[in-house]
mmCIF file of C-alpha atoms in Angstrom:
data_model
loop_
_atom_site.group_PDB
_atom_site.id
_atom_site.type_symbol
_atom_site.label_atom_id
_atom_site.label_comp_id
_atom_site.label_asym_id
_atom_site.label_seq_id
_atom_site.Cartn_x
_atom_site.Cartn_y
_atom_site.Cartn_z
ATOM 1 C CA UNK A 1 -13.574 -16.321 10.554
ATOM 2 C CA UNK A 2 -9.774 -15.443 10.889
ATOM 3 C CA UNK A 3 -7.748 -17.359 13.574
ATOM 4 C CA UNK A 4 -4.577 -16.039 15.090
ATOM 5 C CA UNK A 5 -2.371 -17.338 12.011
ATOM 6 C CA UNK A 6 -5.047 -15.986 9.572
ATOM 7 C CA UNK A 7 -5.130 -12.502 11.474
ATOM 8 C CA UNK A 8 -1.501 -12.221 11.326
ATOM 9 C CA UNK A 9 -1.326 -12.671 7.532
ATOM 10 C CA UNK A 10 -4.296 -10.375 7.147
ATOM 11 C CA UNK A 11 -2.135 -8.002 9.333
ATOM 12 C CA UNK A 12 0.811 -8.518 6.632
ATOM 13 C CA UNK A 13 -1.424 -7.635 4.020
ATOM 14 C CA UNK A 14 -2.534 -4.369 5.345
ATOM 15 C CA UNK A 15 0.829 -3.282 6.276
ATOM 16 C CA UNK A 16 2.103 -4.092 3.032
ATOM 17 C CA UNK A 17 -0.626 -1.657 1.584
ATOM 18 C CA UNK A 18 -0.403 0.738 3.896
ATOM 19 C CA UNK A 19 3.448 1.119 3.042
ATOM 20 C CA UNK A 20 2.639 1.168 -0.909
ATOM 21 C CA UNK A 21 -0.081 3.600 -0.328
ATOM 22 C CA UNK A 22 2.803 5.704 1.388
ATOM 23 C CA UNK A 23 5.421 5.470 -0.659
ATOM 24 C CA UNK A 24 3.050 5.901 -4.084
ATOM 25 C CA UNK A 25 1.460 9.409 -2.674
ATOM 26 C CA UNK A 26 4.920 10.386 -1.323
ATOM 27 C CA UNK A 27 6.697 9.622 -4.726
ATOM 28 C CA UNK A 28 4.201 11.054 -7.410
ATOM 29 C CA UNK A 29 3.633 14.153 -4.808
ATOM 30 C CA UNK A 30 7.355 14.453 -5.142
ATOM 31 C CA UNK A 31 7.084 14.403 -8.694
ATOM 32 C CA UNK A 32 4.434 17.361 -8.984
ATOM 33 C CA UNK A 33 6.732 19.367 -6.579
ATOM 34 C CA UNK A 34 9.663 19.074 -8.736
ATOM 35 C CA UNK A 35 7.959 19.697 -12.129
ATOM 36 C CA UNK A 36 6.700 23.064 -10.299
ATOM 37 C CA UNK A 37 10.242 23.922 -9.265
ATOM 38 C CA UNK A 38 11.937 23.285 -12.685
ATOM 39 C CA UNK A 39 9.473 25.266 -14.438
ATOM 40 C CA UNK A 40 9.735 28.297 -12.145
ATOM 41 C CA UNK A 41 13.578 27.650 -11.845
ATOM 42 C CA UNK A 42 13.652 28.017 -15.528
ATOM 43 C CA UNK A 43 10.992 30.528 -16.196
ATOM 44 C CA UNK A 44 8.998 28.376 -18.523
ATOM 45 C CA UNK A 45 6.058 29.160 -16.789
ATOM 46 C CA UNK A 46 6.189 32.971 -17.476
ATOM 47 C CA UNK A 47 5.563 31.569 -21.053
ATOM 48 C CA UNK A 48 3.038 29.185 -20.310
ATOM 49 C CA UNK A 49 0.732 31.470 -18.310
ATOM 50 C CA UNK A 50 0.168 33.648 -21.321
ATOM 51 C CA UNK A 51 -1.674 31.073 -22.706
ATOM 52 C CA UNK A 52 -3.578 29.188 -19.843
ATOM 53 C CA UNK A 53 -4.620 29.974 -16.564
ATOM 54 C CA UNK A 54 -2.246 28.830 -13.737
ATOM 55 C CA UNK A 55 -4.887 26.932 -11.990
ATOM 56 C CA UNK A 56 -4.961 24.955 -15.281
ATOM 57 C CA UNK A 57 -1.079 24.363 -15.399
ATOM 58 C CA UNK A 58 -1.361 23.268 -12.204
ATOM 59 C CA UNK A 59 -4.430 20.661 -12.234
ATOM 60 C CA UNK A 60 -3.135 19.623 -15.600
ATOM 61 C CA UNK A 61 0.649 18.864 -13.841
ATOM 62 C CA UNK A 62 -1.244 16.754 -11.227
ATOM 63 C CA UNK A 63 -3.550 14.909 -13.580
ATOM 64 C CA UNK A 64 -0.994 13.910 -15.640
ATOM 65 C CA UNK A 65 1.228 12.530 -13.094
ATOM 66 C CA UNK A 66 -1.309 11.060 -11.288
ATOM 67 C CA UNK A 67 -2.698 9.082 -14.480
ATOM 68 C CA UNK A 68 0.824 7.978 -14.641
ATOM 69 C CA UNK A 69 0.892 6.647 -11.478
ATOM 70 C CA UNK A 70 -2.414 4.570 -11.820
ATOM 71 C CA UNK A 71 -0.975 3.137 -14.722
ATOM 72 C CA UNK A 72 2.358 2.025 -13.016
ATOM 73 C CA UNK A 73 0.132 0.840 -10.235
ATOM 74 C CA UNK A 74 -1.819 -1.075 -12.129
ATOM 75 C CA UNK A 75 0.997 -2.926 -13.875
ATOM 76 C CA UNK A 76 2.336 -3.669 -10.259
ATOM 77 C CA UNK A 77 -0.960 -5.199 -9.422
ATOM 78 C CA UNK A 78 -1.092 -7.551 -12.542
ATOM 79 C CA UNK A 79 2.334 -8.702 -11.922
ATOM 80 C CA UNK A 80 1.896 -9.348 -8.351
ATOM 81 C CA UNK A 81 -1.598 -10.863 -8.909
ATOM 82 C CA UNK A 82 -0.126 -13.094 -11.838
ATOM 83 C CA UNK A 83 2.694 -14.091 -9.723
ATOM 84 C CA UNK A 84 0.539 -14.872 -6.638
ATOM 85 C CA UNK A 85 -1.587 -17.092 -9.233
ATOM 86 C CA UNK A 86 1.399 -18.951 -10.239
ATOM 87 C CA UNK A 87 3.162 -19.509 -7.122
ATOM 88 C CA UNK A 88 -0.610 -20.505 -5.444
ATOM 89 C CA UNK A 89 -0.844 -23.365 -8.306
ATOM 90 C CA UNK A 90 2.397 -24.833 -6.874
ATOM 91 C CA UNK A 91 2.017 -24.667 -2.863
ATOM 92 C CA UNK A 92 -1.722 -24.715 -2.596
ATOM 93 C CA UNK A 93 -2.957 -28.514 -3.484
ATOM 94 C CA UNK A 94 -6.886 -28.751 -4.836
ATOM 95 C CA UNK A 95 -9.017 -28.947 -1.605
ATOM 96 C CA UNK A 96 -6.796 -26.993 1.020
ATOM 97 C CA UNK A 97 -9.054 -23.798 0.769
ATOM 98 C CA UNK A 98 -11.566 -26.119 1.893
ATOM 99 C CA UNK A 99 -9.434 -27.658 4.631
ATOM 100 C CA UNK A 100 -8.851 -24.371 5.739
ATOM 101 C CA UNK A 101 -12.406 -23.879 6.515
ATOM 102 C CA UNK A 102 -13.399 -27.446 7.544
ATOM 103 C CA UNK A 103 -10.189 -28.935 8.405
ATOM 104 C CA UNK A 104 -7.510 -28.576 10.930
ATOM 105 C CA UNK A 105 -4.998 -25.961 10.579
ATOM 106 C CA UNK A 106 -2.292 -27.873 11.557
ATOM 107 C CA UNK A 107 -2.352 -29.979 8.304
ATOM 108 C CA UNK A 108 -1.424 -27.016 6.136
ATOM 109 C CA UNK A 109 1.994 -25.644 6.324
ATOM 110 C CA UNK A 110 2.683 -21.968 6.537
ATOM 111 C CA UNK A 111 2.803 -21.423 2.714
ATOM 112 C CA UNK A 112 -0.371 -23.408 2.048
ATOM 113 C CA UNK A 113 -2.088 -21.332 5.094
ATOM 114 C CA UNK A 114 -1.049 -18.209 3.459
ATOM 115 C CA UNK A 115 -2.159 -18.934 0.015
ATOM 116 C CA UNK A 116 -5.566 -20.451 1.673
ATOM 117 C CA UNK A 117 -5.987 -16.875 3.640
ATOM 118 C CA UNK A 118 -5.669 -14.843 0.175
ATOM 119 C CA UNK A 119 -8.153 -17.084 -1.288
ATOM 120 C CA UNK A 120 -10.521 -15.786 1.469
ATOM 121 C CA UNK A 121 -9.635 -12.040 1.030
ATOM 122 C CA UNK A 122 -12.079 -10.044 -1.330
ATOM 123 C CA UNK A 123 -9.058 -8.850 -3.592
ATOM 124 C CA UNK A 124 -11.465 -6.759 -6.203
ATOM 125 C CA UNK A 125 -12.977 -4.847 -3.246
ATOM 126 C CA UNK A 126 -9.156 -4.064 -1.749
ATOM 127 C CA UNK A 127 -7.875 -3.041 -5.212
ATOM 128 C CA UNK A 128 -10.870 -0.757 -5.866
ATOM 129 C CA UNK A 129 -10.521 1.199 -2.413
ATOM 130 C CA UNK A 130 -6.896 1.167 -2.561
ATOM 131 C CA UNK A 131 -6.971 2.958 -6.248
ATOM 132 C CA UNK A 132 -9.716 5.252 -4.885
ATOM 133 C CA UNK A 133 -7.923 5.786 -1.591
ATOM 134 C CA UNK A 134 -4.622 6.473 -3.718
ATOM 135 C CA UNK A 135 -6.195 9.263 -6.016
ATOM 136 C CA UNK A 136 -7.937 11.005 -3.037
ATOM 137 C CA UNK A 137 -4.974 11.115 -0.738
ATOM 138 C CA UNK A 138 -2.638 11.881 -3.885
ATOM 139 C CA UNK A 139 -4.827 14.668 -5.046
ATOM 140 C CA UNK A 140 -5.058 16.207 -1.422
ATOM 141 C CA UNK A 141 -1.006 16.243 -1.128
ATOM 142 C CA UNK A 142 -0.329 16.924 -4.669
ATOM 143 C CA UNK A 143 -2.600 20.066 -4.133
ATOM 144 C CA UNK A 144 -0.612 21.088 -1.286
ATOM 145 C CA UNK A 145 2.894 20.162 -2.785
ATOM 146 C CA UNK A 146 2.092 22.076 -5.936
ATOM 147 C CA UNK A 147 1.604 25.509 -3.870
ATOM 148 C CA UNK A 148 4.362 24.937 -1.892
ATOM 149 C CA UNK A 149 6.497 24.616 -5.310
ATOM 150 C CA UNK A 150 5.184 27.915 -6.392
ATOM 151 C CA UNK A 151 5.915 29.533 -2.939
ATOM 152 C CA UNK A 152 9.650 28.286 -2.893
ATOM 153 C CA UNK A 153 12.275 30.010 -4.612
ATOM 154 C CA UNK A 154 15.204 27.734 -4.117
ATOM 155 C CA UNK A 155 15.903 23.578 -2.851
ATOM 156 C CA UNK A 156 16.587 25.051 0.814
ATOM 157 C CA UNK A 157 13.008 26.844 0.975
ATOM 158 C CA UNK A 158 11.393 23.209 -0.583
ATOM 159 C CA UNK A 159 13.369 21.185 1.883
ATOM 160 C CA UNK A 160 11.939 23.411 5.027
ATOM 161 C CA UNK A 161 8.604 23.422 3.632
ATOM 162 C CA UNK A 162 8.581 19.776 3.016
ATOM 163 C CA UNK A 163 9.613 18.335 6.389
ATOM 164 C CA UNK A 164 6.309 18.751 8.263
ATOM 165 C CA UNK A 165 4.279 17.200 5.245
ATOM 166 C CA UNK A 166 6.959 14.112 5.178
ATOM 167 C CA UNK A 167 6.547 13.728 9.178
ATOM 168 C CA UNK A 168 2.823 13.979 8.782
ATOM 169 C CA UNK A 169 2.933 11.285 6.151
ATOM 170 C CA UNK A 170 5.696 8.925 8.197
ATOM 171 C CA UNK A 171 3.169 9.471 11.310
ATOM 172 C CA UNK A 172 0.191 7.933 9.355
ATOM 173 C CA UNK A 173 2.329 5.193 7.992
ATOM 174 C CA UNK A 174 3.315 4.391 11.670
ATOM 175 C CA UNK A 175 -0.391 4.722 12.839
ATOM 176 C CA UNK A 176 -1.016 2.225 10.251
ATOM 177 C CA UNK A 177 1.374 -0.308 11.491
ATOM 178 C CA UNK A 178 0.160 0.536 14.656
ATOM 179 C CA UNK A 179 -3.542 -0.352 13.888
ATOM 180 C CA UNK A 180 -2.767 -3.349 12.473
ATOM 181 C CA UNK A 181 -2.736 -5.616 15.773
ATOM 182 C CA UNK A 182 -6.378 -3.564 16.534
ATOM 183 C CA UNK A 183 -7.982 -2.529 13.226
ATOM 184 C CA UNK A 184 -11.218 -1.639 14.633
ATOM 185 C CA UNK A 185 -9.716 0.320 17.537
ATOM 186 C CA UNK A 186 -9.960 3.806 18.213
ATOM 187 C CA UNK A 187 -6.623 4.843 16.881
ATOM 188 C CA UNK A 188 -7.296 2.998 13.820
ATOM 189 C CA UNK A 189 -11.089 4.146 13.158
ATOM 190 C CA UNK A 190 -10.106 7.914 14.086
ATOM 191 C CA UNK A 191 -6.766 7.836 11.905
ATOM 192 C CA UNK A 192 -8.553 6.359 8.943
ATOM 193 C CA UNK A 193 -11.361 8.898 8.917
ATOM 194 C CA UNK A 194 -8.994 12.021 9.001
ATOM 195 C CA UNK A 195 -8.036 12.964 5.816
ATOM 196 C CA UNK A 196 -4.248 13.462 6.752
ATOM 197 C CA UNK A 197 -3.868 10.222 7.365
ATOM 198 C CA UNK A 198 -6.881 8.216 5.897
ATOM 199 C CA UNK A 199 -5.321 6.919 2.687
ATOM 200 C CA UNK A 200 -2.105 5.440 4.505
ATOM 201 C CA UNK A 201 -4.364 4.103 7.686
ATOM 202 C CA UNK A 202 -7.222 2.711 5.822
ATOM 203 C CA UNK A 203 -4.898 0.490 3.527
ATOM 204 C CA UNK A 204 -4.007 -1.618 6.868
ATOM 205 C CA UNK A 205 -8.002 -2.356 7.551
ATOM 206 C CA UNK A 206 -9.132 -3.215 4.055
ATOM 207 C CA UNK A 207 -8.392 -7.021 4.507
ATOM 208 C CA UNK A 208 -10.436 -7.112 7.704
ATOM 209 C CA UNK A 209 -13.580 -6.227 5.969
ATOM 210 C CA UNK A 210 -14.386 -2.551 7.259
ATOM 211 C CA UNK A 211 -17.717 -1.680 7.250
ATOM 212 C CA UNK A 212 -18.825 -0.142 4.310
ATOM 213 C CA UNK A 213 -20.422 2.982 5.772
ATOM 214 C CA UNK A 214 -16.961 3.984 7.355
ATOM 215 C CA UNK A 215 -15.041 3.255 4.074
ATOM 216 C CA UNK A 216 -17.802 5.486 2.128
ATOM 217 C CA UNK A 217 -17.485 8.308 5.198
ATOM 218 C CA UNK A 218 -13.671 8.350 5.015
ATOM 219 C CA UNK A 219 -13.761 8.618 1.154
ATOM 220 C CA UNK A 220 -16.218 11.227 0.847
ATOM 221 C CA UNK A 221 -14.026 13.317 3.739
ATOM 222 C CA UNK A 222 -11.160 12.679 1.666
ATOM 223 C CA UNK A 223 -12.417 13.955 -1.644
ATOM 224 C CA UNK A 224 -14.443 16.934 -0.068
ATOM 225 C CA UNK A 225 -11.151 17.954 1.787
ATOM 226 C CA UNK A 226 -9.114 17.451 -1.499
ATOM 227 C CA UNK A 227 -11.001 19.762 -3.669
ATOM 228 C CA UNK A 228 -11.224 22.396 -0.780
ATOM 229 C CA UNK A 229 -7.288 22.011 -0.638
ATOM 230 C CA UNK A 230 -6.969 22.307 -4.467
ATOM 231 C CA UNK A 231 -8.830 25.688 -4.666
ATOM 232 C CA UNK A 232 -7.035 27.187 -1.899
ATOM 233 C CA UNK A 233 -3.452 25.733 -3.627
ATOM 234 C CA UNK A 234 -4.583 27.154 -6.871
ATOM 235 C CA UNK A 235 -4.694 30.645 -5.437
ATOM 236 C CA UNK A 236 -1.210 30.323 -3.817
ATOM 237 C CA UNK A 237 -0.177 28.730 -7.324
ATOM 238 C CA UNK A 238 -1.533 31.430 -9.368
ATOM 239 C CA UNK A 239 0.394 34.255 -7.647
ATOM 240 C CA UNK A 240 3.636 32.329 -6.279
ATOM 241 C CA UNK A 241 4.606 30.701 -9.346
ATOM 242 C CA UNK A 242 5.521 34.402 -10.895
ATOM 243 C CA UNK A 243 7.027 35.687 -7.481
ATOM 244 C CA UNK A 244 10.751 35.201 -6.717
ATOM 245 C CA UNK A 245 13.641 36.224 -4.399
ATOM 246 C CA UNK A 246 11.973 35.137 -0.975
ATOM 247 C CA UNK A 247 9.509 33.171 0.800
ATOM 248 C CA UNK A 248 6.202 34.651 1.305
ATOM 249 C CA UNK A 249 5.049 35.570 4.936
ATOM 250 C CA UNK A 250 1.730 34.620 6.304
ATOM 251 C CA UNK A 251 0.439 37.838 5.749
ATOM 252 C CA UNK A 252 1.280 37.904 2.062
ATOM 253 C CA UNK A 253 -0.334 34.420 1.869
ATOM 254 C CA UNK A 254 -3.170 35.484 3.285
ATOM 255 C CA UNK A 255 -3.474 38.000 0.880
ATOM 256 C CA UNK A 256 -2.889 35.838 -2.063
ATOM 257 C CA UNK A 257 -5.700 33.697 -0.609
ATOM 258 C CA UNK A 258 -7.945 36.380 -1.231
ATOM 259 C CA UNK A 259 -7.386 37.789 -4.572
ATOM 260 C CA UNK A 260 -10.471 37.829 -6.868
#
């Protein structure tokens, strides 16, 4: 079980995962947006669409940057895991893990308690779900950002369009941090199910042994939503990427979505 000290350590791990998820999704999604805008401004995309479908171009950019992100995340986790293993060999003596379960907590220093708690965390499961939620969350938000990049004709328009999305991710991050003290509460549950916030909020719940059905339900909803959003974004992208001069109205966007 987790006593108060171990629970605080698990909360710290969850908040660190939440911040990483927020940072990775915003960073790599921003790269997609920047790439779309650069191609549109330089008129390179006009040449590219002559040999490939616009949706294929959009998905190629999303997948390419996403794979680069996965490689970077893998390197980060390998370095972190290696660093933790090295530090553990110095700070956690043999038998301290058993002492955590069978003996008094006061016999361990705080550093030893942290490493003993980490030994009880299912690192493999957390890493697998972190990657799965990153892929789904990145795919979801990168599709939206691709459509935004195709619609915008200037940096000012991009900033205006991005503001609500950035605020949404900030709200998701704070919802995750707020859920750290009650990972099974109503806020934590629903924010980890809704696809707009689940890639960030679910991270804070992973160290607390979330029921598998909740993790799978959240992933299914997230991936279905991501595929639906990418289909709509592809329709906006194929028309907007070749439009210049002004931001489209809602009526024009609706017309783009209904083009065959």
